[in-house]
Coordinates of C-alpha atoms in Angstrom, one line a residue:
M236 CA 62.0 35.7 -125.1
A237 CA 58.4 34.2 -124.8
P238 CA 59.2 31.0 -126.7
K239 CA 62.3 30.5 -124.5
L240 CA 60.3 31.0 -121.3
L241 CA 57.6 28.6 -122.5
S242 CA 60.3 26.0 -123.4
T243 CA 61.8 26.3 -120.0
A244 CA 58.4 26.0 -118.3
C245 CA 57.6 22.9 -120.3
V246 CA 60.8 21.2 -119.3
A247 CA 60.1 22.2 -115.7
I248 CA 56.7 20.6 -115.8
A249 CA 58.3 17.3 -116.6
L250 CA 60.3 17.6 -113.3
V251 CA 57.2 17.9 -111.0
S252 CA 57.1 14.2 -110.0
P253 CA 60.7 13.7 -109.0
S254 CA 60.8 17.1 -107.3
S255 CA 58.5 15.6 -104.7
A256 CA 61.7 14.8 -102.8
F257 CA 61.4 18.3 -101.3
V258 CA 57.7 19.0 -101.2
P259 CA 55.1 18.0 -98.6
T260 CA 54.7 14.3 -98.1
S261 CA 51.2 14.7 -96.7
R262 CA 48.2 14.1 -98.8
H263 CA 47.1 17.8 -98.6
S264 CA 48.9 20.9 -99.9
T265 CA 49.2 24.6 -99.8
P266 CA 47.0 26.8 -102.0
Q267 CA 49.5 28.3 -104.3
T268 CA 49.5 29.1 -108.0
A269 CA 51.9 28.6 -110.9
L270 CA 51.0 31.9 -112.5
Y271 CA 54.2 33.5 -111.2
L272 CA 56.1 31.5 -113.8
F273 CA 55.4 34.3 -116.2
D274 CA 56.1 37.3 -114.1
D275 CA 59.0 39.8 -114.6
K276 CA 61.2 38.0 -112.2
A277 CA 60.9 34.7 -114.0
K278 CA 61.5 36.3 -117.3
S279 CA 64.7 37.9 -116.0
E280 CA 66.0 34.6 -114.8
V281 CA 65.7 33.0 -118.3
T282 CA 69.1 33.7 -119.8
S283 CA 70.8 32.7 -123.0
T284 CA 73.6 31.0 -121.2
R285 CA 73.7 27.3 -120.5
R286 CA 74.1 27.8 -116.8
G287 CA 71.3 30.3 -116.8
F288 CA 69.0 27.9 -118.6
F289 CA 69.6 25.0 -116.1
D290 CA 69.3 27.4 -113.1
S291 CA 66.0 28.6 -114.4
V292 CA 64.8 25.1 -115.1
A293 CA 65.7 24.0 -111.5
S294 CA 64.0 27.1 -110.0
T295 CA 60.9 26.7 -112.2
S296 CA 60.6 23.0 -111.5
L297 CA 60.7 23.7 -107.7
S298 CA 58.0 26.4 -108.2
I299 CA 55.7 24.1 -110.1
A300 CA 56.3 21.3 -107.6
G301 CA 55.1 23.6 -104.8
A302 CA 52.1 24.6 -106.8
S303 CA 51.2 21.0 -107.7
A304 CA 51.6 19.8 -104.1
A305 CA 49.3 22.8 -103.2
L306 CA 46.4 21.0 -104.8
L307 CA 46.8 18.1 -102.4
T308 CA 47.4 19.5 -98.9
T309 CA 45.9 22.0 -96.5
P310 CA 48.4 24.2 -94.6
A311 CA 47.7 25.2 -91.0
P312 CA 46.8 28.9 -90.5
A313 CA 49.8 31.2 -90.0
L314 CA 48.2 32.8 -87.0
A315 CA 48.3 29.4 -85.2
Y316 CA 52.0 29.9 -84.7
G317 CA 54.5 32.1 -82.8
L318 CA 57.3 31.7 -80.3
K319 CA 55.0 32.5 -77.3
K320 CA 52.4 29.9 -78.4
A321 CA 55.1 27.3 -79.0
N322 CA 56.6 27.9 -75.6
D323 CA 53.3 27.9 -73.8
R324 CA 52.6 24.5 -75.2
L325 CA 56.1 23.3 -74.1
A326 CA 55.4 24.7 -70.7
S327 CA 52.1 22.8 -70.4
Y328 CA 54.2 19.7 -70.6
G329 CA 56.7 20.9 -68.1
L330 CA 59.4 21.4 -70.8
P331 CA 61.9 24.3 -71.2
P332 CA 61.1 27.0 -73.8
L333 CA 62.7 27.3 -77.2
P334 CA 65.6 29.8 -77.3
K335 CA 65.0 33.2 -78.9
V336 CA 64.6 32.8 -82.6
P337 CA 66.0 35.2 -85.2
D338 CA 64.0 38.3 -86.3
G339 CA 61.5 37.3 -88.9
F340 CA 61.0 33.9 -87.4
S341 CA 57.9 32.2 -86.0
A342 CA 57.9 28.9 -84.1
L343 CA 55.7 25.8 -83.7
S344 CA 55.2 23.1 -81.1
E345 CA 53.2 20.2 -82.5
I346 CA 52.3 16.6 -81.7
Y347 CA 53.5 14.1 -84.3
G348 CA 51.8 10.8 -83.9
K349 CA 48.3 11.8 -82.8
G350 CA 47.0 8.8 -84.7
R351 CA 46.8 5.3 -83.4
N352 CA 49.4 4.0 -85.9
R353 CA 52.3 6.1 -84.5
S354 CA 54.0 6.7 -81.2
P355 CA 53.4 10.4 -80.2
L356 CA 56.2 12.9 -80.1
L357 CA 56.3 16.6 -79.2
V358 CA 58.2 18.5 -82.0
A359 CA 59.2 22.1 -81.7
F360 CA 61.4 24.5 -83.8
G361 CA 61.5 27.9 -85.3
F362 CA 61.0 28.9 -88.9
P363 CA 60.6 32.0 -91.1
V364 CA 57.3 33.6 -90.5
D365 CA 56.4 33.6 -94.2
W366 CA 57.0 29.9 -94.7
V367 CA 54.0 27.6 -95.1
V368 CA 53.4 24.9 -92.5
V369 CA 52.0 21.5 -93.3
L370 CA 51.0 19.0 -90.6
P371 CA 50.1 15.3 -90.7
S372 CA 46.6 14.4 -91.7
Q373 CA 44.2 12.0 -89.9
D374 CA 41.8 9.4 -91.4
V375 CA 40.3 6.1 -90.5
N376 CA 43.7 4.4 -91.1
G377 CA 45.5 6.6 -88.7
E378 CA 48.0 9.4 -89.3
D379 CA 49.8 10.2 -92.6
G380 CA 52.4 12.7 -93.6
T381 CA 54.8 14.7 -91.4
I382 CA 55.5 18.1 -90.0
Q383 CA 57.1 20.3 -92.7
V384 CA 57.7 24.0 -93.3
G385 CA 58.9 25.6 -96.5
E386 CA 59.0 28.2 -99.1
Y387 CA 58.0 25.7 -101.7
A388 CA 58.1 28.0 -104.7
K389 CA 61.9 28.1 -104.2
G390 CA 62.5 24.6 -103.0
D391 CA 63.5 25.6 -99.5
T392 CA 62.1 23.1 -96.9
A393 CA 62.6 21.8 -93.4
T394 CA 61.1 18.3 -92.8
F395 CA 60.7 16.2 -89.6
F396 CA 61.5 12.5 -90.1
V397 CA 61.3 9.4 -87.9
L398 CA 63.8 6.7 -88.7
R399 CA 62.0 3.5 -89.4
N400 CA 63.0 0.2 -87.8
Q401 CA 65.4 1.9 -85.5
G402 CA 65.0 1.6 -81.7
K403 CA 66.0 4.1 -79.2
V404 CA 69.7 5.0 -79.1
D405 CA 71.0 5.6 -75.6
N406 CA 73.5 8.3 -76.7
I407 CA 73.1 9.5 -80.2
Q408 CA 76.5 11.2 -80.0
D409 CA 78.3 7.9 -79.8
K410 CA 77.2 6.7 -83.2
D411 CA 79.6 6.7 -86.1
K412 CA 79.4 8.6 -89.4
K413 CA 77.9 5.7 -91.3
F414 CA 74.9 5.7 -88.9
F415 CA 74.2 9.4 -89.6
E416 CA 74.6 8.9 -93.4
S417 CA 72.1 6.1 -93.4
A418 CA 69.6 8.2 -91.3
F419 CA 69.8 11.3 -93.5
I420 CA 69.7 9.2 -96.7
A421 CA 66.5 7.6 -95.4
A422 CA 65.1 11.0 -94.8
I423 CA 65.8 12.5 -98.3
S424 CA 64.9 9.3 -100.2
Q425 CA 61.3 8.8 -99.0
K426 CA 60.1 9.0 -102.6
G427 CA 62.6 6.4 -103.9
D428 CA 66.3 5.5 -103.8
N429 CA 66.7 6.4 -107.5
L430 CA 66.1 10.2 -106.9
Y431 CA 69.5 11.1 -105.6
Q432 CA 73.2 10.4 -105.9
D433 CA 76.5 11.5 -104.4
F434 CA 75.1 12.0 -100.9
K435 CA 77.8 13.1 -98.5
I436 CA 78.0 14.3 -94.9
T437 CA 80.6 17.0 -94.6
K438 CA 80.4 17.9 -90.9
L439 CA 79.0 16.5 -87.7
V440 CA 78.8 18.5 -84.4
P441 CA 77.5 17.0 -81.2
V442 CA 75.5 19.4 -79.0
T443 CA 73.7 19.0 -75.7
V444 CA 70.6 21.2 -75.0
D445 CA 68.7 21.1 -71.7
G446 CA 70.3 17.7 -70.9
Q447 CA 69.3 16.1 -74.2
S448 CA 71.8 15.0 -76.9
Y449 CA 71.6 16.1 -80.5
V450 CA 74.0 15.9 -83.4
L451 CA 74.1 18.7 -86.1
A452 CA 75.0 17.6 -89.6
D453 CA 76.0 19.4 -92.8
F454 CA 75.3 17.4 -96.0
Q455 CA 75.0 17.6 -99.8
Y456 CA 73.6 15.5 -102.5
T457 CA 72.4 15.6 -106.1
L458 CA 68.7 15.3 -106.9
L459 CA 67.9 13.3 -110.0
T460 CA 64.9 14.0 -112.2
Q461 CA 63.1 11.7 -114.6
A462 CA 63.8 14.3 -117.3
G463 CA 67.5 13.6 -116.9
F464 CA 68.5 16.8 -115.0
E465 CA 70.7 16.9 -112.0
I466 CA 70.0 19.5 -109.3
A467 CA 72.7 20.0 -106.6
R468 CA 71.3 20.5 -103.2
K469 CA 72.8 21.4 -99.8
G470 CA 71.4 21.0 -96.4
V471 CA 71.8 20.8 -92.6
G472 CA 70.0 18.7 -90.0
S473 CA 69.7 17.8 -86.4
I474 CA 69.2 14.3 -85.1
T475 CA 68.3 12.9 -81.7
S476 CA 66.7 9.9 -80.0
V477 CA 63.7 9.9 -77.7
G478 CA 60.9 7.6 -76.9
D479 CA 61.3 4.4 -78.9
G480 CA 63.2 5.6 -81.9
V481 CA 65.4 8.1 -83.7
Q482 CA 64.1 11.5 -85.0
L483 CA 65.6 14.2 -87.1
L484 CA 64.8 17.5 -88.7
W485 CA 66.5 18.2 -92.1
A486 CA 66.5 21.4 -94.1
A487 CA 67.8 21.9 -97.6
S488 CA 67.8 24.1 -100.7
V489 CA 69.4 24.3 -104.1
T490 CA 73.1 24.7 -103.6
A491 CA 73.3 28.1 -105.2
R492 CA 70.6 29.5 -102.8
F493 CA 72.2 27.8 -99.9
K494 CA 75.5 29.5 -100.5
N495 CA 74.1 32.9 -101.3
K496 CA 70.9 33.2 -99.2
T497 CA 69.5 30.3 -97.2
E498 CA 72.4 28.9 -95.2
G499 CA 71.8 31.0 -92.1
T500 CA 68.1 30.5 -92.2
L501 CA 68.3 26.7 -92.5
R502 CA 70.9 26.5 -89.7
S503 CA 68.7 28.6 -87.4
I504 CA 65.8 26.2 -88.1
V505 CA 67.6 23.0 -87.3
E506 CA 69.5 24.4 -84.3
S507 CA 66.2 25.3 -82.7
F508 CA 64.8 21.8 -83.2
R509 CA 63.6 20.0 -80.0
C510 CA 61.9 16.6 -79.8
Y511 CA 60.4 15.1 -76.7
A512 CA 58.6 11.9 -75.7
D513 CA 60.0 10.3 -72.5
G514 CA 57.7 10.7 -69.5
L515 CA 55.1 12.8 -71.2
N516 CA 51.3 12.1 -71.1
F517 CA 49.9 12.9 -74.6
S518 CA 46.4 11.5 -74.0
A519 CA 44.7 14.9 -74.2
D520 CA 46.2 15.6 -77.6
L521 CA 45.7 12.2 -79.3
V522 CA 42.9 11.3 -81.8
K523 CA 40.1 9.7 -79.8
D524 CA 38.7 6.2 -80.6
D525 CA 35.4 7.8 -81.5
F526 CA 37.0 9.4 -84.5
Y527 CA 37.8 6.0 -86.0
L528 CA 34.4 4.6 -85.2
A529 CA 32.7 7.6 -86.8
S530 CA 34.8 7.3 -89.8

């Protein structure tokens, strides 16, 4: 059993780089450890069947990816979040509260674009209370990274993304399927176009919340690894257009987990997504010029 487990772990280590398609894109990471690769649960997942082997490789690679990313980013403290705190911040901007989130959920309301290199946005959504939160980092060059939450050891993540080179869309619900495919492909392929294949949107649902237009999407794709493995993933997302661009929140997991465990969770996350910019004064929350001069 031990040689088989070590073999699986070695293959998984080779997958760390390409698996960055679903770990934090910021330069800091969460303090986790890869020691759980050898606990009883991991051992039980290493089976003698071909399917069991590939499932355990995929799961282990996601775990190591989360651990390796953990060496690079600093998560925000869990106590910084909660539905009341998120709604208080929304209220301070004169915005409606988030709807009630499911039991076991927390919520955040954060400014994306505090740095001088981005346009500021107020982003809010609910997420499982035991998921790790990663926020953009600030340095002399401006802001880097994005808002992301996840259970990284299992490859379950939700990531905020701003579509580049796309101006504001007056009514996002009027766009065709090709537009949404391009938007979500841009989101999942930030680390390179050669890391996925067979992307497909399976469902689009327009929704209007508090007078703002969103489109909910179901999608699926295959993640490609440099070791030659293919990992089927399934996800959901919500897309809108505020300020001077188009924004979306996408959430995905390994297809087997999506079907058996995470679908409801991921849907609750993206359905709670709110994004605001128009008419808001963000000056109190932005990085001050003194920060850049001191750096």
